[in-house]
């Protein structure tokens, strides 16, 4: 059962992280009418609505309104942000998303020097949001790669959320609704890369997640940043028709057999190298 959709409300970003593949698609933002249309067509089919695929959601001026609309339609809204624009996010807290994931590895990903200022803004926002019931996850998704700055950032975090912290399997619980999460760095799928030598493959694409790009294109997962596996367009086709198309069924059935039928999926470092989805 598909439980989550990564809805790209904008593909515009304010940073240039070395680990991000970027996108050459036309830059745009969803209009209010477009957001209403897409969420109407996802309503009743999706539980968690992630306001991210590519792009920085805090750049969208209608983000608080989008969150409010999504909650009214029964979605559980989740944001992923690089955390550099939180000073303009007061309305986001009032809109009450369920969770906000802040990618702290984006700081080092841009060679930024103002670590204290950055963490100060992140933590002031996070503490207020957590106190109002929003789950905050501070992400270090850079293990095995650009993680040289993590200890420094953790020391700065501790100035706002004093230790001891409670250890978890993937990081720390700092306080009520406030967490640090670690994960391995990974390579985004890239059609130009050689295929990974894998005896088997599995992914939850089309099983518990889909992506919807800012132009309405439906893709199997949140890592199809270029829209290479476009299964249909939600502006013009019902979701059921898109998910039952021959290409979508082939992807689903292939992973059931532990086979990646799409060339892009055979070049995905998230699933292959980290072996996240072994059963």
mmCIF file of C-alpha atoms in Angstrom:
data_model
loop_
_atom_site.group_PDB
_atom_site.id
_atom_site.type_symbol
_atom_site.label_atom_id
_atom_site.label_comp_id
_atom_site.label_asym_id
_atom_site.label_seq_id
_atom_site.Cartn_x
_atom_site.Cartn_y
_atom_site.Cartn_z
ATOM 1 C CA UNK A 1 0.000 0.000 0.000
ATOM 2 C CA UNK A 2 1.389 3.399 -0.958
ATOM 3 C CA UNK A 3 1.567 5.495 2.187
ATOM 4 C CA UNK A 4 3.733 8.428 1.159
ATOM 5 C CA UNK A 5 4.035 10.843 -1.702
ATOM 6 C CA UNK A 6 6.930 13.200 -2.303
ATOM 7 C CA UNK A 7 5.203 16.235 -3.798
ATOM 8 C CA UNK A 8 7.630 18.717 -5.329
ATOM 9 C CA UNK A 9 6.075 22.114 -4.671
ATOM 10 C CA UNK A 10 9.140 23.784 -6.221
ATOM 11 C CA UNK A 11 12.302 22.533 -7.887
ATOM 12 C CA UNK A 12 14.178 25.729 -7.069
ATOM 13 C CA UNK A 13 16.893 25.695 -4.396
ATOM 14 C CA UNK A 14 19.004 28.384 -2.760
ATOM 15 C CA UNK A 15 22.064 26.148 -2.265
ATOM 16 C CA UNK A 16 24.509 24.215 -4.426
ATOM 17 C CA UNK A 17 25.371 21.124 -2.360
ATOM 18 C CA UNK A 18 28.098 18.905 -3.769
ATOM 19 C CA UNK A 19 26.128 15.730 -2.980
ATOM 20 C CA UNK A 20 22.965 16.888 -4.770
ATOM 21 C CA UNK A 21 22.504 15.907 -8.447
ATOM 22 C CA UNK A 22 20.545 19.117 -9.191
ATOM 23 C CA UNK A 23 17.971 19.164 -11.978
ATOM 24 C CA UNK A 24 17.924 20.663 -15.455
ATOM 25 C CA UNK A 25 14.136 20.742 -15.579
ATOM 26 C CA UNK A 26 12.435 24.118 -16.030
ATOM 27 C CA UNK A 27 12.364 25.985 -12.721
ATOM 28 C CA UNK A 28 8.896 26.589 -11.357
ATOM 29 C CA UNK A 29 6.594 26.570 -8.331
ATOM 30 C CA UNK A 30 3.169 25.025 -7.955
ATOM 31 C CA UNK A 31 0.338 27.544 -8.022
ATOM 32 C CA UNK A 32 -2.431 27.350 -5.431
ATOM 33 C CA UNK A 33 -4.835 25.901 -8.011
ATOM 34 C CA UNK A 34 -2.268 23.295 -9.073
ATOM 35 C CA UNK A 35 -1.652 22.280 -5.479
ATOM 36 C CA UNK A 36 -5.381 21.937 -4.895
ATOM 37 C CA UNK A 37 -5.735 19.766 -7.992
ATOM 38 C CA UNK A 38 -2.834 17.455 -7.157
ATOM 39 C CA UNK A 39 -3.829 17.005 -3.519
ATOM 40 C CA UNK A 40 -7.444 16.362 -4.514
ATOM 41 C CA UNK A 41 -6.216 13.552 -6.782
ATOM 42 C CA UNK A 42 -3.986 12.113 -4.053
ATOM 43 C CA UNK A 43 -6.586 12.430 -1.292
ATOM 44 C CA UNK A 44 -7.652 9.159 0.259
ATOM 45 C CA UNK A 45 -4.734 7.324 -1.374
ATOM 46 C CA UNK A 46 -1.773 8.803 0.493
ATOM 47 C CA UNK A 47 -1.172 9.318 4.205
ATOM 48 C CA UNK A 48 2.170 11.139 4.449
ATOM 49 C CA UNK A 49 2.672 14.075 2.095
ATOM 50 C CA UNK A 50 6.312 15.158 1.859
ATOM 51 C CA UNK A 51 6.780 18.684 0.501
ATOM 52 C CA UNK A 52 10.034 17.850 -1.215
ATOM 53 C CA UNK A 53 11.663 15.989 -4.035
ATOM 54 C CA UNK A 54 14.057 18.514 -5.499
ATOM 55 C CA UNK A 55 14.102 22.151 -4.421
ATOM 56 C CA UNK A 56 13.877 23.949 -1.073
ATOM 57 C CA UNK A 57 10.234 24.120 0.110
ATOM 58 C CA UNK A 58 10.814 27.208 2.268
ATOM 59 C CA UNK A 59 11.363 29.175 -0.943
ATOM 60 C CA UNK A 60 7.666 28.742 -1.761
ATOM 61 C CA UNK A 61 5.673 31.724 -0.437
ATOM 62 C CA UNK A 62 2.500 29.604 -0.088
ATOM 63 C CA UNK A 63 4.101 26.853 1.997
ATOM 64 C CA UNK A 64 2.160 27.573 5.236
ATOM 65 C CA UNK A 65 -1.094 27.661 3.248
ATOM 66 C CA UNK A 66 -0.183 24.400 1.508
ATOM 67 C CA UNK A 67 0.444 22.712 4.862
ATOM 68 C CA UNK A 68 -2.911 23.908 6.208
ATOM 69 C CA UNK A 69 -4.720 22.689 3.098
ATOM 70 C CA UNK A 70 -2.992 19.312 3.260
ATOM 71 C CA UNK A 71 -3.953 18.811 6.904
ATOM 72 C CA UNK A 72 -7.581 19.739 6.138
ATOM 73 C CA UNK A 73 -7.627 17.078 3.406
ATOM 74 C CA UNK A 74 -6.422 14.406 5.799
ATOM 75 C CA UNK A 75 -2.735 14.242 4.864
ATOM 76 C CA UNK A 76 0.124 14.115 7.377
ATOM 77 C CA UNK A 77 2.455 16.895 6.128
ATOM 78 C CA UNK A 78 6.246 16.474 6.360
ATOM 79 C CA UNK A 79 8.921 18.972 5.296
ATOM 80 C CA UNK A 80 12.563 18.427 4.374
ATOM 81 C CA UNK A 81 14.684 21.578 4.363
ATOM 82 C CA UNK A 82 18.331 22.588 4.317
ATOM 83 C CA UNK A 83 17.632 24.852 7.294
ATOM 84 C CA UNK A 84 19.108 28.054 5.875
ATOM 85 C CA UNK A 85 15.781 29.884 5.515
ATOM 86 C CA UNK A 86 14.191 29.113 8.879
ATOM 87 C CA UNK A 87 14.168 32.794 9.804
ATOM 88 C CA UNK A 88 11.261 33.210 7.359
ATOM 89 C CA UNK A 89 9.393 30.118 8.588
ATOM 90 C CA UNK A 90 7.262 31.438 11.469
ATOM 91 C CA UNK A 91 4.085 30.722 9.521
ATOM 92 C CA UNK A 92 5.219 27.138 9.017
ATOM 93 C CA UNK A 93 5.115 26.452 12.756
ATOM 94 C CA UNK A 94 1.639 27.960 12.971
ATOM 95 C CA UNK A 95 0.497 25.682 10.125
ATOM 96 C CA UNK A 96 1.550 22.651 12.214
ATOM 97 C CA UNK A 97 3.224 20.114 9.937
ATOM 98 C CA UNK A 98 3.679 16.727 11.568
ATOM 99 C CA UNK A 99 7.451 16.630 11.072
ATOM 100 C CA UNK A 100 10.281 18.810 9.800
ATOM 101 C CA UNK A 101 13.529 17.155 8.701
ATOM 102 C CA UNK A 102 16.509 19.535 8.617
ATOM 103 C CA UNK A 103 19.468 18.343 6.531
ATOM 104 C CA UNK A 104 22.442 19.621 8.529
ATOM 105 C CA UNK A 105 24.856 17.969 6.094
ATOM 106 C CA UNK A 106 23.909 20.729 3.639
ATOM 107 C CA UNK A 107 26.063 23.075 5.731
ATOM 108 C CA UNK A 108 29.252 21.246 4.885
ATOM 109 C CA UNK A 109 27.907 20.461 1.440
ATOM 110 C CA UNK A 110 28.335 24.159 0.608
ATOM 111 C CA UNK A 111 31.570 24.795 2.503
ATOM 112 C CA UNK A 112 29.764 27.296 4.690
ATOM 113 C CA UNK A 113 31.857 28.893 7.433
ATOM 114 C CA UNK A 114 29.138 30.358 9.689
ATOM 115 C CA UNK A 115 28.437 27.162 11.620
ATOM 116 C CA UNK A 116 27.509 28.902 14.877
ATOM 117 C CA UNK A 117 25.065 31.254 13.186
ATOM 118 C CA UNK A 118 23.550 28.412 11.170
ATOM 119 C CA UNK A 119 23.075 26.073 14.138
ATOM 120 C CA UNK A 120 21.813 28.927 16.280
ATOM 121 C CA UNK A 121 19.017 29.654 13.805
ATOM 122 C CA UNK A 122 18.248 25.949 13.374
ATOM 123 C CA UNK A 123 18.064 25.260 17.098
ATOM 124 C CA UNK A 124 15.981 28.306 18.007
ATOM 125 C CA UNK A 125 13.453 27.295 15.364
ATOM 126 C CA UNK A 126 13.615 23.609 16.307
ATOM 127 C CA UNK A 127 13.102 24.147 20.017
ATOM 128 C CA UNK A 128 10.063 26.351 19.431
ATOM 129 C CA UNK A 129 8.592 23.932 16.869
ATOM 130 C CA UNK A 130 9.200 20.902 19.108
ATOM 131 C CA UNK A 131 7.553 22.663 22.048
ATOM 132 C CA UNK A 132 4.450 23.045 19.885
ATOM 133 C CA UNK A 133 4.243 19.361 19.048
ATOM 134 C CA UNK A 134 6.123 19.246 15.730
ATOM 135 C CA UNK A 135 8.643 16.420 15.397
ATOM 136 C CA UNK A 136 12.053 17.809 14.466
ATOM 137 C CA UNK A 137 14.732 15.547 12.972
ATOM 138 C CA UNK A 138 18.231 17.014 12.570
ATOM 139 C CA UNK A 139 19.830 14.934 9.836
ATOM 140 C CA UNK A 140 23.461 14.003 9.294
ATOM 141 C CA UNK A 141 23.111 11.918 6.143
ATOM 142 C CA UNK A 142 26.819 12.002 5.370
ATOM 143 C CA UNK A 143 28.440 9.047 7.118
ATOM 144 C CA UNK A 144 31.327 7.698 5.084
ATOM 145 C CA UNK A 145 31.570 10.916 3.100
ATOM 146 C CA UNK A 146 31.465 14.588 4.015
ATOM 147 C CA UNK A 147 31.150 14.113 7.763
ATOM 148 C CA UNK A 148 34.237 15.977 8.997
ATOM 149 C CA UNK A 149 32.176 18.825 10.448
ATOM 150 C CA UNK A 150 29.652 16.711 12.354
ATOM 151 C CA UNK A 151 31.358 16.822 15.759
ATOM 152 C CA UNK A 152 31.584 20.608 15.635
ATOM 153 C CA UNK A 153 27.911 20.945 14.763
ATOM 154 C CA UNK A 154 26.949 18.498 17.529
ATOM 155 C CA UNK A 155 28.886 20.581 20.063
ATOM 156 C CA UNK A 156 26.963 23.657 18.949
ATOM 157 C CA UNK A 157 23.676 21.772 19.156
ATOM 158 C CA UNK A 158 24.515 20.749 22.725
ATOM 159 C CA UNK A 159 24.666 24.429 23.714
ATOM 160 C CA UNK A 160 20.920 24.592 23.030
ATOM 161 C CA UNK A 161 19.926 21.032 23.996
ATOM 162 C CA UNK A 162 22.303 20.051 26.822
ATOM 163 C CA UNK A 163 23.473 16.472 27.151
ATOM 164 C CA UNK A 164 23.003 13.716 28.222
ATOM 165 C CA UNK A 165 20.968 12.567 25.250
ATOM 166 C CA UNK A 166 19.155 9.273 24.817
ATOM 167 C CA UNK A 167 20.825 7.048 22.238
ATOM 168 C CA UNK A 168 18.682 5.493 19.503
ATOM 169 C CA UNK A 169 19.477 3.005 16.749
ATOM 170 C CA UNK A 170 19.939 5.822 14.226
ATOM 171 C CA UNK A 171 21.072 8.700 16.406
ATOM 172 C CA UNK A 172 19.926 10.551 19.521
ATOM 173 C CA UNK A 173 16.816 11.848 21.221
ATOM 174 C CA UNK A 174 17.732 15.304 22.494
ATOM 175 C CA UNK A 175 14.416 16.280 24.048
ATOM 176 C CA UNK A 176 10.678 15.899 23.507
ATOM 177 C CA UNK A 177 10.037 15.839 19.728
ATOM 178 C CA UNK A 178 13.692 16.660 18.966
ATOM 179 C CA UNK A 179 16.067 14.115 17.387
ATOM 180 C CA UNK A 180 19.424 13.753 15.655
ATOM 181 C CA UNK A 181 19.540 11.147 12.880
ATOM 182 C CA UNK A 182 22.531 9.623 11.105
ATOM 183 C CA UNK A 183 22.637 7.810 7.775
ATOM 184 C CA UNK A 184 25.180 6.859 5.129
ATOM 185 C CA UNK A 185 26.048 9.112 2.246
ATOM 186 C CA UNK A 186 24.804 7.683 -1.048
ATOM 187 C CA UNK A 187 24.981 8.241 -4.784
ATOM 188 C CA UNK A 188 21.798 9.352 -6.482
ATOM 189 C CA UNK A 189 20.645 7.283 -9.450
ATOM 190 C CA UNK A 190 22.381 8.445 -12.612
ATOM 191 C CA UNK A 191 21.699 7.127 -16.106
ATOM 192 C CA UNK A 192 25.295 7.914 -17.099
ATOM 193 C CA UNK A 193 26.803 5.680 -14.393
ATOM 194 C CA UNK A 194 27.727 2.036 -14.901
ATOM 195 C CA UNK A 195 25.243 -0.426 -13.477
ATOM 196 C CA UNK A 196 25.938 -1.749 -9.995
ATOM 197 C CA UNK A 197 26.921 -5.410 -9.966
ATOM 198 C CA UNK A 198 24.050 -6.787 -7.928
ATOM 199 C CA UNK A 199 22.714 -10.323 -7.799
ATOM 200 C CA UNK A 200 19.343 -9.006 -6.716
ATOM 201 C CA UNK A 201 17.553 -5.714 -6.264
ATOM 202 C CA UNK A 202 14.644 -4.502 -4.194
ATOM 203 C CA UNK A 203 13.053 -1.121 -3.605
ATOM 204 C CA UNK A 204 9.842 0.189 -2.075
ATOM 205 C CA UNK A 205 9.127 2.391 -5.082
ATOM 206 C CA UNK A 206 5.431 2.035 -6.007
ATOM 207 C CA UNK A 207 4.989 -0.142 -2.911
ATOM 208 C CA UNK A 208 4.910 2.503 -0.213
ATOM 209 C CA UNK A 209 5.969 5.653 -2.084
ATOM 210 C CA UNK A 210 5.629 7.690 -5.253
ATOM 211 C CA UNK A 211 6.898 11.077 -6.327
ATOM 212 C CA UNK A 212 5.049 13.873 -8.089
ATOM 213 C CA UNK A 213 7.190 16.471 -9.838
ATOM 214 C CA UNK A 214 6.275 20.132 -10.008
ATOM 215 C CA UNK A 215 4.854 19.655 -13.530
ATOM 216 C CA UNK A 216 2.536 16.864 -12.302
ATOM 217 C CA UNK A 217 4.646 13.961 -13.594
ATOM 218 C CA UNK A 218 4.382 10.848 -11.423
ATOM 219 C CA UNK A 219 7.681 9.023 -10.817
ATOM 220 C CA UNK A 220 8.289 5.838 -8.800
ATOM 221 C CA UNK A 221 10.349 7.325 -5.992
ATOM 222 C CA UNK A 222 11.832 10.429 -4.424
ATOM 223 C CA UNK A 223 15.236 9.934 -6.106
ATOM 224 C CA UNK A 224 14.097 10.314 -9.720
ATOM 225 C CA UNK A 225 15.279 13.912 -9.703
ATOM 226 C CA UNK A 226 15.319 14.281 -13.488
ATOM 227 C CA UNK A 227 11.957 12.631 -14.090
ATOM 228 C CA UNK A 228 13.487 9.849 -16.178
ATOM 229 C CA UNK A 229 10.796 7.320 -15.241
ATOM 230 C CA UNK A 230 7.654 9.337 -15.931
ATOM 231 C CA UNK A 231 4.667 7.048 -15.482
ATOM 232 C CA UNK A 232 1.984 9.603 -16.285
ATOM 233 C CA UNK A 233 0.805 13.052 -15.310
ATOM 234 C CA UNK A 234 -1.525 13.596 -12.367
ATOM 235 C CA UNK A 235 -2.921 16.796 -13.870
ATOM 236 C CA UNK A 236 -4.434 14.815 -16.737
ATOM 237 C CA UNK A 237 -4.690 11.181 -15.567
ATOM 238 C CA UNK A 238 -6.202 9.464 -12.516
ATOM 239 C CA UNK A 239 -3.650 8.013 -10.099
ATOM 240 C CA UNK A 240 -5.120 4.511 -10.460
ATOM 241 C CA UNK A 241 -4.573 4.587 -14.225
ATOM 242 C CA UNK A 242 -0.983 5.737 -13.774
ATOM 243 C CA UNK A 243 -0.166 3.053 -11.205
ATOM 244 C CA UNK A 244 -1.749 0.321 -13.325
ATOM 245 C CA UNK A 245 0.108 1.273 -16.494
ATOM 246 C CA UNK A 246 2.332 -1.422 -18.055
ATOM 247 C CA UNK A 247 5.534 0.394 -17.093
ATOM 248 C CA UNK A 248 4.471 0.864 -13.473
ATOM 249 C CA UNK A 249 3.371 -2.765 -13.174
ATOM 250 C CA UNK A 250 6.662 -3.945 -14.664
ATOM 251 C CA UNK A 251 8.616 -1.978 -12.044
ATOM 252 C CA UNK A 252 6.474 -3.330 -9.201
ATOM 253 C CA UNK A 253 6.533 -6.915 -10.426
ATOM 254 C CA UNK A 254 10.255 -6.712 -11.076
ATOM 255 C CA UNK A 255 11.038 -5.740 -7.495
ATOM 256 C CA UNK A 256 8.708 -8.512 -6.313
ATOM 257 C CA UNK A 257 11.134 -10.857 -8.103
ATOM 258 C CA UNK A 258 14.079 -8.841 -6.693
ATOM 259 C CA UNK A 259 14.924 -7.535 -10.141
ATOM 260 C CA UNK A 260 15.365 -3.917 -11.266
ATOM 261 C CA UNK A 261 13.754 -3.651 -14.689
ATOM 262 C CA UNK A 262 14.488 0.044 -15.223
ATOM 263 C CA UNK A 263 18.039 1.023 -16.263
ATOM 264 C CA UNK A 264 17.941 3.965 -13.834
ATOM 265 C CA UNK A 265 17.102 1.667 -10.917
ATOM 266 C CA UNK A 266 20.133 -0.479 -11.740
ATOM 267 C CA UNK A 267 22.223 2.663 -11.299
ATOM 268 C CA UNK A 268 20.824 3.729 -7.914
ATOM 269 C CA UNK A 269 23.404 4.033 -5.165
ATOM 270 C CA UNK A 270 20.803 4.502 -2.462
ATOM 271 C CA UNK A 271 19.477 0.966 -2.776
ATOM 272 C CA UNK A 272 22.496 -0.838 -4.220
ATOM 273 C CA UNK A 273 25.561 0.292 -2.314
ATOM 274 C CA UNK A 274 23.938 0.762 1.099
ATOM 275 C CA UNK A 275 21.859 -2.426 0.718
ATOM 276 C CA UNK A 276 19.038 -0.724 2.630
ATOM 277 C CA UNK A 277 16.203 -2.835 1.308
ATOM 278 C CA UNK A 278 17.477 -6.375 1.734
ATOM 279 C CA UNK A 279 14.683 -8.731 2.841
#
